[in-house]
Coordinates of C-alpha atoms in Angstrom, one line a residue:
M1 CA -7.0 -27.0 16.2
G2 CA -8.0 -30.8 14.4
H3 CA -4.3 -32.3 14.9
L4 CA -3.6 -31.8 17.7
V5 CA -2.7 -34.1 21.1
R6 CA -5.4 -34.1 22.7
K7 CA -5.8 -37.1 25.7
G8 CA -8.1 -37.5 28.0
T9 CA -11.7 -37.2 28.7
G10 CA -11.7 -33.0 28.6
G11 CA -11.3 -31.0 32.2
R12 CA -8.8 -30.4 33.8
S13 CA -6.5 -32.8 34.4
S14 CA -7.2 -33.5 30.9
V15 CA -5.0 -32.2 27.4
S16 CA -6.3 -30.2 25.3
G17 CA -3.6 -29.5 23.1
I18 CA -4.2 -25.9 23.3
I19 CA -1.2 -23.6 24.9
A20 CA -2.4 -20.0 24.1
T21 CA -0.2 -17.2 25.7
V22 CA -3.1 -14.7 26.9
F23 CA -1.6 -10.9 27.1
G24 CA -3.6 -9.5 29.6
A25 CA -4.8 -12.8 31.9
T26 CA -4.3 -10.5 35.3
G27 CA -7.8 -7.8 33.8
F28 CA -11.2 -8.5 34.1
L29 CA -12.4 -10.6 30.5
G30 CA -9.0 -12.1 31.4
R31 CA -9.4 -13.6 34.3
Y32 CA -12.8 -15.9 32.6
L33 CA -10.9 -16.8 30.0
V34 CA -7.3 -18.6 32.3
Q35 CA -10.7 -20.3 33.6
Q36 CA -12.3 -21.0 31.0
L37 CA -9.4 -22.7 28.8
A38 CA -7.5 -23.9 31.8
K39 CA -10.8 -26.2 32.7
M40 CA -10.2 -27.6 29.8
G41 CA -7.1 -28.5 29.8
S42 CA -5.1 -26.7 28.7
Q43 CA -1.7 -25.5 29.2
V44 CA -1.7 -21.1 29.7
L45 CA 0.9 -18.6 30.0
V46 CA 0.1 -16.1 31.7
P47 CA 2.3 -13.3 30.8
F48 CA 2.4 -10.4 34.2
R49 CA 4.3 -6.7 34.0
G50 CA 3.9 -5.9 37.5
S51 CA 4.2 -7.7 41.0
E52 CA 4.4 -11.3 41.2
D53 CA 1.2 -11.2 43.4
N54 CA -0.6 -10.4 40.7
P55 CA -1.1 -13.6 38.3
R56 CA -1.3 -15.8 42.2
H57 CA -4.9 -15.9 41.8
L58 CA -5.6 -17.1 38.1
K59 CA -2.5 -20.3 39.2
L60 CA -5.8 -22.1 41.1
M61 CA -7.9 -22.2 37.8
G62 CA -5.6 -24.9 35.9
D63 CA -4.6 -28.4 36.7
L64 CA 0.0 -28.1 38.3
G65 CA 1.6 -26.6 36.6
Q66 CA -1.0 -25.4 34.2
I67 CA -0.7 -22.2 34.7
V68 CA 2.3 -20.6 33.6
P69 CA 3.3 -16.7 34.7
M70 CA 5.4 -15.0 32.6
K71 CA 7.4 -11.6 34.1
Y72 CA 8.3 -9.1 31.1
D73 CA 8.5 -6.0 29.0
P74 CA 6.2 -5.3 26.5
R75 CA 8.5 -3.1 25.4
D76 CA 11.7 -5.4 24.8
E77 CA 10.7 -8.0 21.4
N78 CA 12.4 -10.7 23.1
S79 CA 10.7 -10.4 25.9
I80 CA 7.6 -10.5 24.2
K81 CA 9.4 -13.6 21.8
A82 CA 9.9 -15.2 25.6
V83 CA 6.2 -15.4 26.6
M84 CA 5.0 -16.5 22.8
A85 CA 8.0 -19.5 22.3
K86 CA 5.9 -22.0 23.0
A87 CA 2.7 -21.4 22.0
N88 CA 0.0 -22.5 20.1
V89 CA -2.7 -19.8 20.0
V90 CA -1.9 -16.0 21.3
I91 CA -5.1 -14.2 22.3
N92 CA -4.3 -10.5 23.2
L93 CA -6.6 -8.5 25.8
I94 CA -4.7 -5.8 25.9
G95 CA -6.5 -3.2 26.4
R96 CA -7.0 0.4 28.8
E97 CA -9.4 3.1 28.5
Y98 CA -7.5 5.7 30.1
E99 CA -4.6 6.9 29.0
T100 CA -1.3 7.0 31.6
R101 CA 2.0 9.4 32.4
N102 CA 3.4 6.4 30.8
F103 CA 1.2 4.8 28.2
S104 CA -1.0 6.6 25.8
F105 CA -3.9 5.1 23.9
E106 CA -2.4 4.6 21.0
E107 CA 0.9 2.7 22.2
V108 CA -2.0 0.8 24.6
N109 CA -4.4 -0.5 22.1
H110 CA -2.6 -0.1 18.3
F111 CA 1.6 -0.3 18.3
M112 CA 0.8 -3.2 20.8
A113 CA -1.1 -5.1 19.0
E114 CA 0.4 -4.9 15.7
Q115 CA 3.7 -6.1 17.7
L116 CA 2.0 -9.1 19.1
A117 CA 0.8 -9.8 14.9
V118 CA 4.3 -9.8 13.1
I119 CA 5.9 -11.2 16.6
A120 CA 3.2 -14.0 15.5
K121 CA 3.6 -14.2 12.2
E122 CA 7.8 -14.3 12.1
H123 CA 7.1 -17.6 15.2
G124 CA 6.2 -20.4 12.8
G125 CA 4.4 -21.9 14.5
I126 CA 1.1 -19.9 15.8
M127 CA -2.2 -21.8 14.6
R128 CA -4.3 -19.5 16.3
F129 CA -4.9 -16.0 17.4
I130 CA -7.1 -13.4 18.3
Q131 CA -7.7 -9.9 18.6
V132 CA -10.2 -8.5 21.7
S133 CA -11.3 -5.4 21.0
C134 CA -14.4 -2.8 21.7
L135 CA -17.4 -2.6 20.0
G136 CA -17.9 0.9 18.7
S137 CA -14.4 0.6 17.2
S138 CA -14.2 2.7 15.1
L139 CA -11.5 5.4 12.3
S140 CA -14.2 7.9 12.8
S141 CA -15.1 8.0 16.0
P142 CA -15.6 10.8 18.6
S143 CA -14.0 8.6 20.7
R144 CA -9.2 8.2 21.0
F145 CA -9.3 4.9 22.4
L146 CA -12.1 3.2 19.7
R147 CA -10.4 4.5 17.3
A148 CA -7.0 3.2 18.1
K149 CA -8.8 -0.2 19.1
A150 CA -10.4 0.2 14.6
A151 CA -6.7 0.8 14.0
G152 CA -5.3 -1.5 16.4
E153 CA -8.0 -4.3 14.4
E154 CA -6.5 -2.9 11.1
A155 CA -2.8 -4.0 11.8
V156 CA -3.9 -6.7 13.2
L157 CA -6.3 -7.8 10.0
K158 CA -3.8 -6.8 8.1
E159 CA -0.1 -8.7 9.6
L160 CA -3.1 -11.6 10.1
P161 CA -5.4 -11.8 6.4
A162 CA -7.7 -14.4 6.2
D163 CA -6.8 -14.8 2.8
C164 CA -3.6 -16.9 3.7
L165 CA -6.2 -19.3 5.7
S166 CA -7.7 -20.1 1.4
L167 CA -4.3 -19.9 -0.6
S168 CA -3.0 -23.0 2.7
V169 CA -6.0 -24.8 1.4
V170 CA -6.3 -25.0 -1.9
V171 CA -2.2 -25.0 -1.6
M172 CA -3.2 -28.7 1.0
V173 CA -6.0 -30.3 -2.0
A174 CA -3.7 -29.6 -4.8
V175 CA -0.6 -31.7 -2.9
G176 CA -3.3 -34.5 -2.2
F177 CA -3.9 -35.3 -5.6
V178 CA -0.6 -35.2 -6.8
S179 CA 0.5 -37.6 -3.7
S180 CA -1.3 -39.7 -1.7
G181 CA 2.0 -41.0 0.1
A182 CA 3.6 -38.0 1.4
S183 CA 2.2 -35.2 4.2
L184 CA 2.3 -31.5 4.3
I185 CA 1.8 -29.1 6.3
L186 CA 1.6 -25.7 6.0
L187 CA 0.8 -22.9 8.3
F188 CA -0.6 -19.4 8.6
T189 CA -1.0 -17.8 10.5
T190 CA -4.5 -16.4 10.0
A191 CA -6.7 -13.7 13.2
T192 CA -10.8 -13.3 14.4
V193 CA -11.0 -10.3 15.9
M194 CA -13.7 -9.7 19.1
K195 CA -15.6 -6.7 19.7
P196 CA -17.6 -6.8 23.3
A197 CA -19.5 -4.4 24.4
V198 CA -19.4 -2.4 27.4
M199 CA -18.8 -5.9 29.9
I200 CA -20.4 -6.5 33.1
G201 CA -19.6 -9.2 35.7
T202 CA -18.0 -8.4 39.4
E203 CA -15.0 -6.2 38.2
D204 CA -16.5 -4.0 36.7
R205 CA -15.6 -1.3 35.6
I206 CA -19.0 0.9 35.3
M207 CA -21.6 -0.8 37.8
N208 CA -19.2 -1.1 40.7
Q209 CA -18.0 3.2 39.9
W210 CA -22.1 3.4 39.8
A211 CA -22.9 1.9 43.0
H212 CA -19.5 3.3 45.2
F213 CA -20.9 6.5 44.0
A214 CA -24.3 6.8 44.1
K215 CA -24.0 4.7 47.6
K216 CA -21.0 8.0 48.8
Y217 CA -22.9 10.7 47.7
S218 CA -27.1 9.7 46.9
F219 CA -27.1 10.0 43.4
L220 CA -26.2 9.8 39.9
P221 CA -24.7 12.2 37.1
L222 CA -26.7 11.0 34.1
I223 CA -24.6 12.4 31.4
G224 CA -26.8 13.7 28.4
G225 CA -28.9 12.4 29.9
G226 CA -28.4 8.2 30.0
S227 CA -30.3 8.3 26.5
T228 CA -27.4 6.7 25.0
K229 CA -28.2 3.3 23.5
I230 CA -25.6 0.9 24.7
Q231 CA -25.8 -3.0 25.2
P232 CA -24.2 -4.3 27.9
V233 CA -22.3 -8.3 27.9
Y234 CA -22.3 -11.0 30.5
V235 CA -18.4 -11.5 30.8
V236 CA -19.0 -15.4 31.2
D237 CA -20.5 -15.3 27.6
V238 CA -17.1 -12.9 25.8
A239 CA -14.8 -15.3 27.9
S240 CA -17.5 -18.2 26.3
A241 CA -17.1 -17.4 22.8
I242 CA -13.5 -17.0 22.6
V243 CA -13.2 -20.5 23.9
A244 CA -15.8 -20.8 21.3
A245 CA -13.4 -19.6 18.3
L246 CA -10.2 -22.1 19.6
K247 CA -12.5 -25.3 19.2
D248 CA -14.2 -24.1 16.1
D249 CA -13.0 -26.3 12.6
G250 CA -11.3 -23.1 11.6
S251 CA -14.8 -21.4 10.0
S252 CA -14.1 -18.0 12.4
M253 CA -10.9 -17.4 11.3
G254 CA -10.2 -14.0 9.5
N255 CA -13.6 -13.8 10.3
V256 CA -14.4 -10.3 13.3
Y257 CA -17.0 -11.0 15.8
E258 CA -20.4 -8.1 17.5
L259 CA -20.6 -9.4 21.3
G260 CA -23.0 -7.5 22.3
G261 CA -26.0 -8.9 25.3
P262 CA -29.5 -9.7 24.0
E263 CA -30.8 -6.4 25.8
I264 CA -30.5 -3.0 24.7
Y265 CA -30.3 -0.9 27.0
T266 CA -30.0 3.2 27.6
V267 CA -27.9 4.7 29.6
H268 CA -30.6 5.2 32.4
E269 CA -32.0 1.7 32.3
L270 CA -28.7 0.7 33.4
A271 CA -28.9 2.8 36.0
E272 CA -32.0 1.6 36.8
L273 CA -31.0 -2.0 37.2
M274 CA -28.6 -0.9 38.9
Y275 CA -30.6 1.2 42.2
E276 CA -33.0 -1.8 41.2
T277 CA -30.0 -3.9 42.5
I278 CA -28.4 -2.4 45.4
R279 CA -32.0 -1.9 46.7
E280 CA -31.7 1.8 46.6
W281 CA -33.6 4.9 45.8
P282 CA -33.0 6.7 42.5
R283 CA -31.2 9.7 42.3
Y284 CA -30.5 11.4 39.6
V285 CA -28.4 14.7 38.9
N286 CA -28.3 15.5 35.2
V287 CA -24.9 17.1 33.1
P288 CA -25.2 17.9 30.4
L289 CA -22.8 17.0 27.9
P290 CA -20.7 20.3 28.1
I291 CA -20.7 20.4 31.2
A292 CA -19.4 16.7 31.4
K293 CA -16.6 17.2 29.7
A294 CA -15.4 20.7 31.3
I295 CA -14.9 18.3 34.6
A296 CA -12.9 16.1 32.7
M297 CA -11.2 17.8 31.3
P298 CA -8.4 19.1 34.3
R299 CA -7.0 15.4 34.3
E300 CA -6.5 15.3 30.5
V301 CA -4.8 18.6 30.7
L302 CA -2.5 18.2 33.4
L303 CA -1.7 14.1 32.5
K304 CA 1.8 14.9 31.7
K305 CA 3.2 18.4 32.8
V306 CA 2.5 17.6 36.4
P307 CA 5.4 15.8 38.2
F308 CA 3.5 13.0 39.8
P309 CA 0.5 9.7 38.8
L310 CA -3.1 11.8 38.7
P311 CA -5.7 9.4 40.2
N312 CA -7.3 6.9 37.0
P313 CA -10.7 8.5 36.4
D314 CA -13.9 7.1 36.6
I315 CA -17.9 8.2 35.5
F316 CA -15.9 11.5 34.6
N317 CA -13.3 10.2 31.8
L318 CA -14.0 12.5 28.8
D319 CA -13.6 9.8 26.2
Q320 CA -15.6 7.3 27.1
I321 CA -18.2 10.6 27.6
N322 CA -17.0 11.1 24.0
A323 CA -17.8 7.4 23.9
F324 CA -21.3 7.3 24.7
A325 CA -22.3 10.7 23.4
T326 CA -23.1 7.6 20.8
D327 CA -24.9 4.6 20.3
T328 CA -22.9 1.7 20.9
V329 CA -24.9 -0.7 19.3
V330 CA -24.2 -4.6 17.2
S331 CA -24.8 -4.5 13.7
E332 CA -27.5 -5.7 11.9
N333 CA -25.9 -7.8 10.0
A334 CA -23.0 -8.9 12.2
L335 CA -21.6 -11.3 13.1
T336 CA -22.5 -12.3 17.0
F337 CA -22.6 -14.7 19.5
M338 CA -25.0 -17.0 17.4
D339 CA -22.7 -18.0 15.0
L340 CA -20.9 -18.8 17.5
G341 CA -23.6 -21.3 19.2
I342 CA -23.9 -19.5 22.4
V343 CA -26.7 -17.9 23.5
P344 CA -25.6 -14.7 26.1
H345 CA -27.3 -14.2 29.2
K346 CA -29.9 -11.4 30.3
L347 CA -28.0 -9.6 32.6
K348 CA -31.0 -8.8 35.2
G349 CA -30.8 -11.8 37.8
Y350 CA -27.5 -13.6 38.4
P351 CA -25.2 -11.7 36.0
V352 CA -25.6 -9.3 37.6
E353 CA -26.1 -9.8 41.7
Y354 CA -22.3 -8.7 42.9
L355 CA -24.5 -5.7 43.9
I356 CA -25.8 -6.8 46.8
Q357 CA -22.9 -6.4 48.4
Y358 CA -24.2 -2.5 48.4
R359 CA -26.9 -2.7 49.9
K360 CA -27.4 -1.0 53.0
G361 CA -27.5 -3.2 56.1
G362 CA -26.4 -6.6 54.6
P363 CA -27.4 -8.6 51.3
Q364 CA -31.3 -9.3 52.3
F365 CA -31.9 -5.5 52.9
G366 CA -31.2 -2.7 52.0
S367 CA -32.3 1.0 51.8

């Protein structure tokens, strides 16, 4: 991004030179990423497909006119090209950990990512493409969600390979030796893949669900005894990692980063942290894996057979049960936060303070 025009001191009223189309900006991670991009003076194009109220909360995060909501249809190629037309950066946050009647795992997590990569490649002006996947994604995973995420990563890296970057550097150096009076710019879009672990934050879909369930039913089901190891990460750190990759000298291009928090928890230990924060006595019911799958199975069977939409799954999500059947931690030799110059936060303390809303009698009290 070095040759882009920059103006100002770096605040929200500056011009960073980044014009980013952020797909999935209205989701959990999206709001934190938009806020960090906007406060450094970037223009953020926000594609949305629902009501015009969906992206309204994002407009306050940037200077006047810097956050631009644009209605689009993810199944209409021309619509996608329109929201990408003015951008020089594309960030794909689209993902969903459950299926609906309208969108399958494969369409949301694989085919949409592949389509965005193809359009970015044809665009000609996209300098960076960042694909946000999921830690633990693998083509051999028992989870369809994680298999679809892995297929999406492969498709993006195939369309936007790292060898294009090295080729452009070689050509630029060669031209520099041939003629010092002329300049030649060859632009190759190269993808960077971010694989965050389970994200924790104010709007998260794990600690909030647990706390709500525990307050409503006075116990929490522990699937498989809660012995699975995970490496939860603060959502703000993930947004910071994406911004750091955009601001570097290009060293992150073509790389895959595994973004896990500084501590490894079992599911049971993370539940203990939740109970400690909401100040409730911990009560658990151990649910063996076969029974948990049997409880979650009816929704999966009936999803496309009944003429009405079914409720979204929370704790008993069959695919998430399959995903949590194996440990999900950062690989030994993987690129991590440290390679992006970021020290991730520990969860205990500020990152889980939002749970005080579940305390009985108010934030200063509890059972």
